[in-house]
Coordinates of C-alpha atoms and ligand atoms in Angstrom, one line a residue:
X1 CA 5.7 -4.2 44.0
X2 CA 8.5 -6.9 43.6
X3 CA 8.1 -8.9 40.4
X4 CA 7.9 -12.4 40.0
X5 CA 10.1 -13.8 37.0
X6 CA 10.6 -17.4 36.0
X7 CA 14.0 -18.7 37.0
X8 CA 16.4 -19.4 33.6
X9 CA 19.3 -21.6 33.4
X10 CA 22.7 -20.5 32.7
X11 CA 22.8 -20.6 29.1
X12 CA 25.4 -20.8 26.1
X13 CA 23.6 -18.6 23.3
X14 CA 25.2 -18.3 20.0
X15 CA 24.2 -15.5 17.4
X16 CA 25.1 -15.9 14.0
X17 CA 24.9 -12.6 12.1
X18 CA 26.1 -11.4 15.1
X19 CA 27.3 -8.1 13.4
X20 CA 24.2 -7.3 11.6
X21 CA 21.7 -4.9 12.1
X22 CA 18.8 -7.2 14.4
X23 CA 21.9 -7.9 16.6
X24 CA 23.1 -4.6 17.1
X25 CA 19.7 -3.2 17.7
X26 CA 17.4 -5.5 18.9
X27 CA 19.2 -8.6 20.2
X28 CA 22.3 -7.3 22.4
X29 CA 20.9 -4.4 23.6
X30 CA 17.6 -6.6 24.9
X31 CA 20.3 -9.1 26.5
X32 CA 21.6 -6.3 28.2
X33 CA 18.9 -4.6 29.3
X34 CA 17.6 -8.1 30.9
X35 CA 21.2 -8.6 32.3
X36 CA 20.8 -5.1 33.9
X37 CA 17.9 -6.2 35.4
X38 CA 19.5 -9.0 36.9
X39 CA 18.0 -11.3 35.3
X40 CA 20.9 -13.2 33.1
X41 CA 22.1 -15.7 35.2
X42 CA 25.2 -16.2 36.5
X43 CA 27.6 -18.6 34.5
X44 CA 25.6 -17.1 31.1
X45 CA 27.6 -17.0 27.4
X46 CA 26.5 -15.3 24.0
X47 CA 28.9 -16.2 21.5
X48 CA 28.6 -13.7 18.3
X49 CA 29.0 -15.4 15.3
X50 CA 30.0 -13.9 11.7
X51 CA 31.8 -13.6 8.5
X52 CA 34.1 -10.5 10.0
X53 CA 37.3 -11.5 10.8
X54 CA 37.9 -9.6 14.2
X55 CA 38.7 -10.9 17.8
X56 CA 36.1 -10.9 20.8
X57 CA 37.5 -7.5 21.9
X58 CA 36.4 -6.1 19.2
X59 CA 33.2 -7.1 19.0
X60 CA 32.8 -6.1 22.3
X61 CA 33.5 -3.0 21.3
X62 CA 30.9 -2.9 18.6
X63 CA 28.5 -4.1 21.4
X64 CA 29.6 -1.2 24.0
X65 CA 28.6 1.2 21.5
X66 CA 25.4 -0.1 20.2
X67 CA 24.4 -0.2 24.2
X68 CA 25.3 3.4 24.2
X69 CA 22.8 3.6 21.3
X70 CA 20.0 1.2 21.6
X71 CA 19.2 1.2 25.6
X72 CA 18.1 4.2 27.7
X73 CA 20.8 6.0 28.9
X74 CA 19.1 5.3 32.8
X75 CA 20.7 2.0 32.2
X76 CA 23.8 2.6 31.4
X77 CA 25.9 2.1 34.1
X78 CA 29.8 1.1 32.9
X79 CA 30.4 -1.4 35.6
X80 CA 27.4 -3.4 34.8
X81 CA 28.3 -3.0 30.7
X82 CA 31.8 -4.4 31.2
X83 CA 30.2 -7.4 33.4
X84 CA 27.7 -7.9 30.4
X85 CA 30.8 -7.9 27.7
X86 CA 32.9 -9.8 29.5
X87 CA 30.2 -12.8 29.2
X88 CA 30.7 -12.2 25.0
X89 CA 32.5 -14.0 23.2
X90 CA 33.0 -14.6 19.2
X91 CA 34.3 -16.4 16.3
X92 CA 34.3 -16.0 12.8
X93 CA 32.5 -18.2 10.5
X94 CA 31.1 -18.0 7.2
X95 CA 27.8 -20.4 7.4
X96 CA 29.0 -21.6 3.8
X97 CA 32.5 -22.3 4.4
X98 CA 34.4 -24.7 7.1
X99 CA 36.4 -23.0 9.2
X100 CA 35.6 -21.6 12.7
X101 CA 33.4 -24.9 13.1
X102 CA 35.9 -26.6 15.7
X103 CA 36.5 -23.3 17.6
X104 CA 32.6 -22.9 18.2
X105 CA 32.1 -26.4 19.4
X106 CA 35.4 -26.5 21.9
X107 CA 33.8 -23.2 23.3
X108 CA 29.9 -25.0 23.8
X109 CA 29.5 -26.5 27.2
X110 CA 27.0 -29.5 27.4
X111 CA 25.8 -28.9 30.9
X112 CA 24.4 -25.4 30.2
X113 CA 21.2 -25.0 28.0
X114 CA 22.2 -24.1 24.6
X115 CA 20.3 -21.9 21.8
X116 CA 21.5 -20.9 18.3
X117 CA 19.7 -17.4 17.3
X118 CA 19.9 -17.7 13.3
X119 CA 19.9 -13.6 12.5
X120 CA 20.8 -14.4 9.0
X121 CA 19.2 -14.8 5.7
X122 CA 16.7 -17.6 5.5
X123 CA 19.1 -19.0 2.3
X124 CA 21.6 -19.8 5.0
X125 CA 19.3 -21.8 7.1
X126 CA 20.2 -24.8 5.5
X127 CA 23.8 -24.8 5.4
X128 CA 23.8 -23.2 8.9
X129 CA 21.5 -26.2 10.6
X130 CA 23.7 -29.1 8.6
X131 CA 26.9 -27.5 9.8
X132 CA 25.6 -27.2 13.2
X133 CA 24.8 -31.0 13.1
X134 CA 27.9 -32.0 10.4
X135 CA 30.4 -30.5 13.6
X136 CA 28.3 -32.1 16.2
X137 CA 27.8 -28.5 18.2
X138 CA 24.4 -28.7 18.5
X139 CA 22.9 -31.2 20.9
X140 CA 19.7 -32.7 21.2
X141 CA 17.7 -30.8 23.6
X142 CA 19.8 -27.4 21.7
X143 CA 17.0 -24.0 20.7
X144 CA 17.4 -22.5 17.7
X145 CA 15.7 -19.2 16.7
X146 CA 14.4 -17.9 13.6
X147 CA 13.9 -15.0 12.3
X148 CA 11.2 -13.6 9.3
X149 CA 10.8 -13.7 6.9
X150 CA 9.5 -17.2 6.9
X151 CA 9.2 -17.5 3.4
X152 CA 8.0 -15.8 0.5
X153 CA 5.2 -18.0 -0.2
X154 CA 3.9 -21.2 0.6
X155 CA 6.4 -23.8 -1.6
X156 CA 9.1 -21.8 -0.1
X157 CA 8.0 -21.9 3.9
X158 CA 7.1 -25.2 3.0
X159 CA 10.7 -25.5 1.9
X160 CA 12.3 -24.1 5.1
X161 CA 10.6 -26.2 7.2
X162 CA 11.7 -29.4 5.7
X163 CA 15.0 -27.8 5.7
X164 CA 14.8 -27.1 9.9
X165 CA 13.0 -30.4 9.9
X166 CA 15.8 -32.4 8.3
X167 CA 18.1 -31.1 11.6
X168 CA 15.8 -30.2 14.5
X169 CA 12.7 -31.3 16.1
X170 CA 9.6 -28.8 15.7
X171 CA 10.0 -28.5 19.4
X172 CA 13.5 -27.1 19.0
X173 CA 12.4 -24.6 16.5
X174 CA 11.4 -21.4 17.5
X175 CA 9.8 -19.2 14.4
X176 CA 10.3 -15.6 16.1
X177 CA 7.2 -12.6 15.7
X178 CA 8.4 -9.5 17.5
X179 CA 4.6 -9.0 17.7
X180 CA 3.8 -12.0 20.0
X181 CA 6.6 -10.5 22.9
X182 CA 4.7 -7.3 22.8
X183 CA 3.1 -6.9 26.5
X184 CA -0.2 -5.7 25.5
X185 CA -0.6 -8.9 23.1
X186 CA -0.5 -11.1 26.2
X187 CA -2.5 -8.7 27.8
X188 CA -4.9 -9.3 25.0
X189 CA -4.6 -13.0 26.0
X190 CA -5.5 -12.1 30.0
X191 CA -8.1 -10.0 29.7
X192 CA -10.1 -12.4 27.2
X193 CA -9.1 -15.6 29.8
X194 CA -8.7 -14.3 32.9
X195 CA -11.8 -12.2 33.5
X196 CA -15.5 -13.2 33.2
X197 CA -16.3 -9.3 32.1
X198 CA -15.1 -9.5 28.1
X199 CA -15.5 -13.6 27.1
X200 CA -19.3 -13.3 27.2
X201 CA -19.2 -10.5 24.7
X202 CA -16.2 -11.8 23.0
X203 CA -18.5 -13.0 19.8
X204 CA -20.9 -11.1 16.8
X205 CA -23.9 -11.0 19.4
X206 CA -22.2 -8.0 20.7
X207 CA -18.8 -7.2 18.9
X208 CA -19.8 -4.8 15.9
X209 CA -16.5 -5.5 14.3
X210 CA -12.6 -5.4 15.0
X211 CA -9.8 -2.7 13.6
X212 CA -6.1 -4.1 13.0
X213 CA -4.0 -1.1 12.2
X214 CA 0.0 -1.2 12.0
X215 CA 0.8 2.1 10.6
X216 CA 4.6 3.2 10.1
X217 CA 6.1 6.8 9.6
X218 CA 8.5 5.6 7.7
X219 CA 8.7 4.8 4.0
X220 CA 11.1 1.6 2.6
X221 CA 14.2 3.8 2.5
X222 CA 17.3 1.8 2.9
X223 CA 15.4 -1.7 2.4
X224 CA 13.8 -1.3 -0.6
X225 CA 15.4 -3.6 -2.7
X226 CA 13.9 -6.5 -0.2
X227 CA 10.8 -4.7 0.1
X228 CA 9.7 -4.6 -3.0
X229 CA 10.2 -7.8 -3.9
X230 CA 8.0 -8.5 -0.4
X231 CA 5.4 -5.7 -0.1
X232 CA 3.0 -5.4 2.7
X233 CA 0.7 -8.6 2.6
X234 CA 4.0 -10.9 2.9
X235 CA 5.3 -8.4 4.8
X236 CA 3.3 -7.0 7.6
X237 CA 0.2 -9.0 7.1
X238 CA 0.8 -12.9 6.4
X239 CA 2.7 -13.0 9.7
X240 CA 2.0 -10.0 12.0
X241 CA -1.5 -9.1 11.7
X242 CA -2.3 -12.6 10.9
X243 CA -1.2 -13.1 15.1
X244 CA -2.9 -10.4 15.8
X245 CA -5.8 -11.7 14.5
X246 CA -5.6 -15.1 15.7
X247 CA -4.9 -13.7 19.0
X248 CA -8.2 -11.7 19.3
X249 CA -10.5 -14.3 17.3
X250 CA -9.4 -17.4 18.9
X251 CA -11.6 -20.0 21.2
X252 CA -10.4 -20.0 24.5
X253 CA -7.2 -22.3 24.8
X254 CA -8.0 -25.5 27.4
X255 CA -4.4 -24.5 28.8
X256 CA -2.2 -21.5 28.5
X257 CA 0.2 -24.0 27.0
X258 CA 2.4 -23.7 23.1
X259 CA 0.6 -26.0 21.5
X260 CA -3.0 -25.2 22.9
X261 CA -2.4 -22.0 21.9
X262 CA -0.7 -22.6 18.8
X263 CA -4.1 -25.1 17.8
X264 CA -6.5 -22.6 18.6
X265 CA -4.4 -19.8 16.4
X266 CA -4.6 -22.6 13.6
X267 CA -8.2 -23.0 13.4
X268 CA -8.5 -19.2 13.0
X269 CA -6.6 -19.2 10.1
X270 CA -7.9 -22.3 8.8
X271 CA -11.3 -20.8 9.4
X272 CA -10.8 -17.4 7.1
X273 CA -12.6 -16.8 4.2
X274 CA -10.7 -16.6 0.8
X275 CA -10.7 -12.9 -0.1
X276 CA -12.7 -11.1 -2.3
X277 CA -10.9 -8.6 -4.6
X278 CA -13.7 -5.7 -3.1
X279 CA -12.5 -6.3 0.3
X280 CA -8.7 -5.5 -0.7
X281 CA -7.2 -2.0 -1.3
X282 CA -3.5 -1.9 -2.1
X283 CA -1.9 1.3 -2.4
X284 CA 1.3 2.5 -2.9
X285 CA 3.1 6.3 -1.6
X286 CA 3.1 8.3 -4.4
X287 CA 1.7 11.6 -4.5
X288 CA 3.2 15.4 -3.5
X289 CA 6.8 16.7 -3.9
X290 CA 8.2 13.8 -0.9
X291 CA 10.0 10.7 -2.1
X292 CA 7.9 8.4 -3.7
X293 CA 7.5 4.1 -3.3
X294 CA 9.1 4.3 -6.7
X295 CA 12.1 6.9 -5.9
X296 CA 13.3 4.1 -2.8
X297 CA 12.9 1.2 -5.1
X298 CA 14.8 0.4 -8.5
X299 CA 11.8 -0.8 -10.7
X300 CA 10.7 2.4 -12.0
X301 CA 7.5 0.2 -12.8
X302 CA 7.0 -1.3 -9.5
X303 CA 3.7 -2.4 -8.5
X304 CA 3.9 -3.9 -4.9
X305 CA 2.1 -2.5 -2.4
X306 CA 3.1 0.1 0.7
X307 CA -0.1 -0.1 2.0
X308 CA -2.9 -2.8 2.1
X309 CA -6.7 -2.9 3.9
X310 CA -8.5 -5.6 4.0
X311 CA -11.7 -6.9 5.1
X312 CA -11.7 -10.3 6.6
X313 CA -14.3 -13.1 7.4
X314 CA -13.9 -15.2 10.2
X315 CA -16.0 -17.8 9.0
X316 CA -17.6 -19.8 12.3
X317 CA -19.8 -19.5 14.9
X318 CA -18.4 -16.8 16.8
X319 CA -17.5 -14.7 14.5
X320 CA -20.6 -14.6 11.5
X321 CA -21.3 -11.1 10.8
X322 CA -18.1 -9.5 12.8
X323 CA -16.0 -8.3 10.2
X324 CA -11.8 -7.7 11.1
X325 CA -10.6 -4.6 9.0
X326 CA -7.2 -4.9 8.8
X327 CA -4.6 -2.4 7.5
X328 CA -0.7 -1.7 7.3
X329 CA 1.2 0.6 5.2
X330 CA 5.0 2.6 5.4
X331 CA 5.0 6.8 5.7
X332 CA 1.7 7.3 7.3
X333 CA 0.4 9.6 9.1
X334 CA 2.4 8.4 12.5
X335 CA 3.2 5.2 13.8
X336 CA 0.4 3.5 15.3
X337 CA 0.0 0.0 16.0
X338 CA -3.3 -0.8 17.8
X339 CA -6.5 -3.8 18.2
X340 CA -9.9 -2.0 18.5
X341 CA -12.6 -4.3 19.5
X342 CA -15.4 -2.0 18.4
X343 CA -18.7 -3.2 20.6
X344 CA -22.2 -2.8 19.4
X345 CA -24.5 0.1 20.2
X346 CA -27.3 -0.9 23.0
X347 CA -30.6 -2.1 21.3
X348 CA -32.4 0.9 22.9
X349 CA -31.6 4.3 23.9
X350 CA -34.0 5.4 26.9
X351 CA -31.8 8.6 27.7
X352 CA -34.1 11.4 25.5
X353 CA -30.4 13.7 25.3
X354 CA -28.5 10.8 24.4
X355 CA -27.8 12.1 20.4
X356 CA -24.1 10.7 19.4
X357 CA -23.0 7.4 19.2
X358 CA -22.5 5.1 22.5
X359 CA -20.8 2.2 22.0
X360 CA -18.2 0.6 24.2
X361 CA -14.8 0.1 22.3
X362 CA -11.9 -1.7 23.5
X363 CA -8.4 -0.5 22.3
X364 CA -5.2 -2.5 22.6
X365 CA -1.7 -0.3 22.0
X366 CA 0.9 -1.8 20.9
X367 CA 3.0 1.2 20.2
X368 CA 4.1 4.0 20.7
X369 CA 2.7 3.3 24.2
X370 CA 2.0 0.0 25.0
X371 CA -1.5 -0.3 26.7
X372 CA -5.2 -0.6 26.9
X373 CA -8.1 1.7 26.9
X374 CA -11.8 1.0 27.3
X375 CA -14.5 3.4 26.4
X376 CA -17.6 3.7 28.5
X377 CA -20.4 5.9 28.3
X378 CA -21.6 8.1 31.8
X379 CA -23.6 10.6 33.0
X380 CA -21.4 14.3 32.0
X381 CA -20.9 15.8 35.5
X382 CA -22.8 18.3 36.5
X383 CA -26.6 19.5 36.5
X384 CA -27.2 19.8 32.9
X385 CA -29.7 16.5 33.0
X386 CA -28.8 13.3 32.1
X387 CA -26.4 14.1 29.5
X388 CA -24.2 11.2 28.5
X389 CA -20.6 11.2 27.7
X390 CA -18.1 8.5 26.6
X391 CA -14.8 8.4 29.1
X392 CA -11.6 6.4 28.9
X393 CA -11.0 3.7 31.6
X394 CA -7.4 3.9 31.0
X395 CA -5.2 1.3 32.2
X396 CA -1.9 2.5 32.9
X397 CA 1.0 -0.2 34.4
X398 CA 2.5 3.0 36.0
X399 CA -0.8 3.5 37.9
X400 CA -2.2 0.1 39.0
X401 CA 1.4 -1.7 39.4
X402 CA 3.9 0.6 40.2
X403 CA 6.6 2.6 37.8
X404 CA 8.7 -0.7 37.9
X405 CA 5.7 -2.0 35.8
X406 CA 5.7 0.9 33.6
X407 CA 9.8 0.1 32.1
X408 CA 8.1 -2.6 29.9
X409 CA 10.5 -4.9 28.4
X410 CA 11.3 -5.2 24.7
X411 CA 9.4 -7.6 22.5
X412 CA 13.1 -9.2 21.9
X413 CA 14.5 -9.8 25.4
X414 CA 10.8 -11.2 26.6
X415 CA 11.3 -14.1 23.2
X416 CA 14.8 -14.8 24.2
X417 CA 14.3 -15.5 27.6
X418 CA 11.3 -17.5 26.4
X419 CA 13.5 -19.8 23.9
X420 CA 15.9 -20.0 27.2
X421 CA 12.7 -20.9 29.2
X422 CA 12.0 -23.2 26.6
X423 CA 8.8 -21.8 26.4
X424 CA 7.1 -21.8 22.5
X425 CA 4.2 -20.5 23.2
X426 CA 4.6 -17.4 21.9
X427 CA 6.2 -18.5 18.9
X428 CA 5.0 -19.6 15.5
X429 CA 4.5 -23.6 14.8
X430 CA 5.5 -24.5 11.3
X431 CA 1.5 -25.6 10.2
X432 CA 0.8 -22.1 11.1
X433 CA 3.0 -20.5 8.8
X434 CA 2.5 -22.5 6.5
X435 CA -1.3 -22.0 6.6
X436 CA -1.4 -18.2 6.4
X437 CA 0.9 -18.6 3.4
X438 CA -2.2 -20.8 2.3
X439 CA -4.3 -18.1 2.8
X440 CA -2.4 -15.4 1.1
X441 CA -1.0 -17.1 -2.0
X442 CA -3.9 -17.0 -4.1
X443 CA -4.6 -13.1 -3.1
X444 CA -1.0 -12.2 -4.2
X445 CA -0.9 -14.7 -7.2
X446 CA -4.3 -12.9 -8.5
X447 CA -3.1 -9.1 -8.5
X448 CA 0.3 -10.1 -10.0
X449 CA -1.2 -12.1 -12.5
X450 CA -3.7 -9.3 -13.4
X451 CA -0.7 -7.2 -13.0
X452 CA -2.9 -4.6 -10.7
X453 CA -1.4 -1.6 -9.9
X454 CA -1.6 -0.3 -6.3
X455 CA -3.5 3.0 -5.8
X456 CA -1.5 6.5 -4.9
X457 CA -1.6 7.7 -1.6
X458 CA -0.3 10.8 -0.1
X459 CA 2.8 10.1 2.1
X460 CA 1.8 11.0 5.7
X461 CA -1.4 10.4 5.0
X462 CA -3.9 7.0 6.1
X463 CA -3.8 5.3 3.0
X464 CA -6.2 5.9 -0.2
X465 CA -8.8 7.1 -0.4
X466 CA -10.4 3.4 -1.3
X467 CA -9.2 2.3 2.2
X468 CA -11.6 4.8 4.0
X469 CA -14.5 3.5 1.3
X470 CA -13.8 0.0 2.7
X471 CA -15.4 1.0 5.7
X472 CA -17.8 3.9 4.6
X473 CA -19.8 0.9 2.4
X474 CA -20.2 -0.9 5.6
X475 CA -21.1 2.2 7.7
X476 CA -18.2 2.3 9.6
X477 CA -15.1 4.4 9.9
X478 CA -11.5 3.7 10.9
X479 CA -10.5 5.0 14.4
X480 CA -7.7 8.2 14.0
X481 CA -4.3 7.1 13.2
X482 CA -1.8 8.7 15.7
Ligands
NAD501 P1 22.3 -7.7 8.1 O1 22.5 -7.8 6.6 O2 22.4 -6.4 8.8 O3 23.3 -8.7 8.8 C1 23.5 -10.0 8.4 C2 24.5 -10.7 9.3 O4 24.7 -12.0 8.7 C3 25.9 -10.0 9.4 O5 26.3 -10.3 10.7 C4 26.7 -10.9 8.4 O6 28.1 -10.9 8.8 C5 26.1 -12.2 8.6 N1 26.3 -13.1 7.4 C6 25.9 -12.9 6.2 N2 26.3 -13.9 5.4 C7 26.9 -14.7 6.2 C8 27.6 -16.0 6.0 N3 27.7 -16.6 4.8 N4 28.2 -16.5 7.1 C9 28.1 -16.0 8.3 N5 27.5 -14.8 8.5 C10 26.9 -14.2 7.5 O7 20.9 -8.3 8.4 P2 19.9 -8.1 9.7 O8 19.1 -6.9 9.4 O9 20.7 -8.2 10.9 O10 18.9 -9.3 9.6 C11 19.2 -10.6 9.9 C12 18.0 -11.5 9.7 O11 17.0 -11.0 10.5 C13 17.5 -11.5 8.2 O12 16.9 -12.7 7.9 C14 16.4 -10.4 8.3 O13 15.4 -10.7 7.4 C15 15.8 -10.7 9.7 N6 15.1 -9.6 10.3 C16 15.8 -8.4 10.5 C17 15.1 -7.3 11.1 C18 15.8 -6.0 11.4 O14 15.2 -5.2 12.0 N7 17.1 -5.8 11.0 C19 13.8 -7.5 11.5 C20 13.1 -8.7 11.3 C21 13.8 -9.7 10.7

């Protein structure tokens, strides 16, 4: 199968942080892997941008080897690396100072679309976007790319938005959520609008409730000092589960468009319930002889959470009665980041052998393995009777497209070539942000203000204890992690 990808201009994209860890591991190595595939045009410059003094050599250099890290080693073929680095360029700048300024603006070209990829702290936004303007580089139909965190709460997204909005148009801006360029999430998005099968069910009539599980291995480790002054609700669930959420709750868009998407995303939010403290469980790795939460942070008395479930409401038409069970945590049992859409039994059974559950359940993987499962329940093979079993109706890309389809692309390179398409619609509007910051302001303001402490929880395990009682009160179980 030959696949179809939209045509992108040549492009002049500049990354500031350009020696940082995102750039290193995400955002150069996705570049390459889509200039690998051919699909960079011709005529294309990224421009690294950073305090280090160093010439464009070396940071080539730096870029060679974190190819030789970051991308499978199927795609490393050294004539098609030094064709990559020799479109890299660089200049030093400090975002606070004034110098570099003048190089980076002889080296933009006007005729070429241009996008600025801020991979710095959110305090440097400001002076970043005002130099940008201050030493005329960036132009009016420019991109530029944001990274979370998007705030802290909702005074300070607020903040950076008037900041971005004092500089750029909202449709310059592009608010970036790894989660969004994950394949299976827009697979979400085409088997809910594309097939007639799922959007008659797609409501409380028939969906019991829905699972949102982002489960890490890993604890804070090196990042504790920013975690823990973050913890998982600003970190995981304000901006990725939230999309995940929107993604599976939300009315059909009239158009597969940014901002008919982006509306419909809104109203979700808009539409949740405050939160009840009984529907929240925060916990925090602590038990056994491993590393605790408090050993990778410096409060010794820290009480942000590692882990959080939550029950949420949906409170409309479609969704009255549907609960979303939502939960994220560091050094769990594996890392597992999934959507079950968890369908409702049939009214009546008229099998006699049919004893265990049968209900249809719809899982969405977005990693490890990207992809999507649906359970059904048949007649077990054989002649035993009519025993029932429930099967898998896998969907593989390998299978039904071809092993082409299977080399899924990065979250990163699909949002990049997106901001180059000029495509926002699978990017975060400023209202949104801002209104899931609205939503989880008074939840974290209560718990610090009671000055709640998180409960223990085994690392490697799926959370407390409480988290499994979330669903146990409400008959229900959490699918497996791992
Ligand atoms: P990092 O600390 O590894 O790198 C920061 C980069 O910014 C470096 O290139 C540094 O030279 C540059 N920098 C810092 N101060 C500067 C200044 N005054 N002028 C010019 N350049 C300056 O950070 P990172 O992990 O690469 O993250 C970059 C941004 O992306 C942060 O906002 C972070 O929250 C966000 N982010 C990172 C990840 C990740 O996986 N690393 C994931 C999501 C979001």
């Amino acid at each position: 199968m030959v696949s179809r990808v939209i045509p992108v201009d040549p492009f002049d994209l500049v990354i500031f942080g350009a020696t940082g860890d995102l750039a290193r591991r995400k955002i150069l190595p996705g570049l390459y892997r889509r200039f690998w595939a051919g699909q960079m045009p011709e005529g294309s410059r990224i421009i690294g941008a950073a305090r280090t003094e160093q010439d464009a050599d070396a940071w080539r250099a730096s870029i060679r080897a974190a190819i030789e890290e970051f991308v499978a080693k199927s795609k490393h073929e050294a004539e098609v690396i030094d064709r990559f680095l020799a479109c890299l360029d660089y200049v030093a700048i400090d975002v606070r100072g004034d110098g570099g300024w003048e190089t980076l603006r002889d080296m933009m070209r006007q005729e070429v679309t241009q996008a600025f990829y801020f991979s710095v702290g959110p305090g440097l936004f400001g002076d970043l976007a005002e130099r940008l303007h201050r030493y005329k580089i960036a132009c009016e139909t420019c991109r530029i790319v944001v990274e979370k965190p998007f705030g802290r709460d909702l005074d300070s997204a607020k903040a950076l938005n008037a900041t971005l909005a004092a500089h750029f148009d909202e449709q310059q801006i592009y608010r970036i959520d790894h989660y969004l360029g994950k394949e299976t999430v827009q697979n979400l998005m085409a088997v809910r609008f594309a097939n007639v099968l799922f959007e008659p069910l797609w409501n409380s009539q028939f969906i019991d409730h829905v699972q949102i599980t982002v489960a890490e291995e890993v604890g804070v480790g090196g990042r504790g000092g920013y975690y823990d002054k973050s913890g998982a609700m600003r970190d995981m669930v304000q901006n990725h589960l939230m999309q995940l959420l929107c993604l599976t709750a939300m009315e059909p868009p009239s158009r597969f468009e940014p901002d008919a998407v982006r509306d419909e995303k809104l109203k979700v939010i808009r539409a949740l319930d405050p939160l009840e403290t009984h529907d929240i469980v925060r916990g925090q790795y602590r038990a056994g002889a491993e590393p605790s939460y408090l050993d990778d942070v410096e409060d010794p008395d820290s009480r942000t959470e590692s882990f959080i479930a939550l029950k949420v409401h949906v409170a409309n038409w479609r969704w009255n009665g549907t609960p979303f069970y939502l939960r994220t945590g560091k050094r769990m049992k594996a890392r597992t980041s999934e959507i079950v859409v968890q369908f409702k039994e049939p009214p009546h059974s008229i099998f006699e052998e049919d004893t265990g559950q049968r209900a249809n359940m719809l899982s969405i993987r977005l990693q490890p393995d990207e992809g999507m499962d649906l359970r059904v329940t048949i007649k077990e093979p054989g002649p035993g009777g009519m025993r029932l079993v429930d099967v898998p109706l896998d969907m593989s890309f390998a299978d039904a497209l071809g092993p082409e389809a299977a080399d899924v692309p990065d979250a990163y390179e699909r949002l990049i070539m997106d901001v180059i398409r000029g495509n926002q619609t699978l990017f975060m509007r400023g209202d949104e942000v801002e209104a899931a910051w609205a939503w989880t302001d008074p939840v974290v303001a209560g718990w610090v203000d009671r000055g709640d402490r998180p409960m223990p929880y085994e690392p490697g395990s799926a959370g407390p204890e409480d988290a499994l009682i979330l669903l146990h009160r409400d008959g229900r179980r959490w699918r497996e992690i791992g």
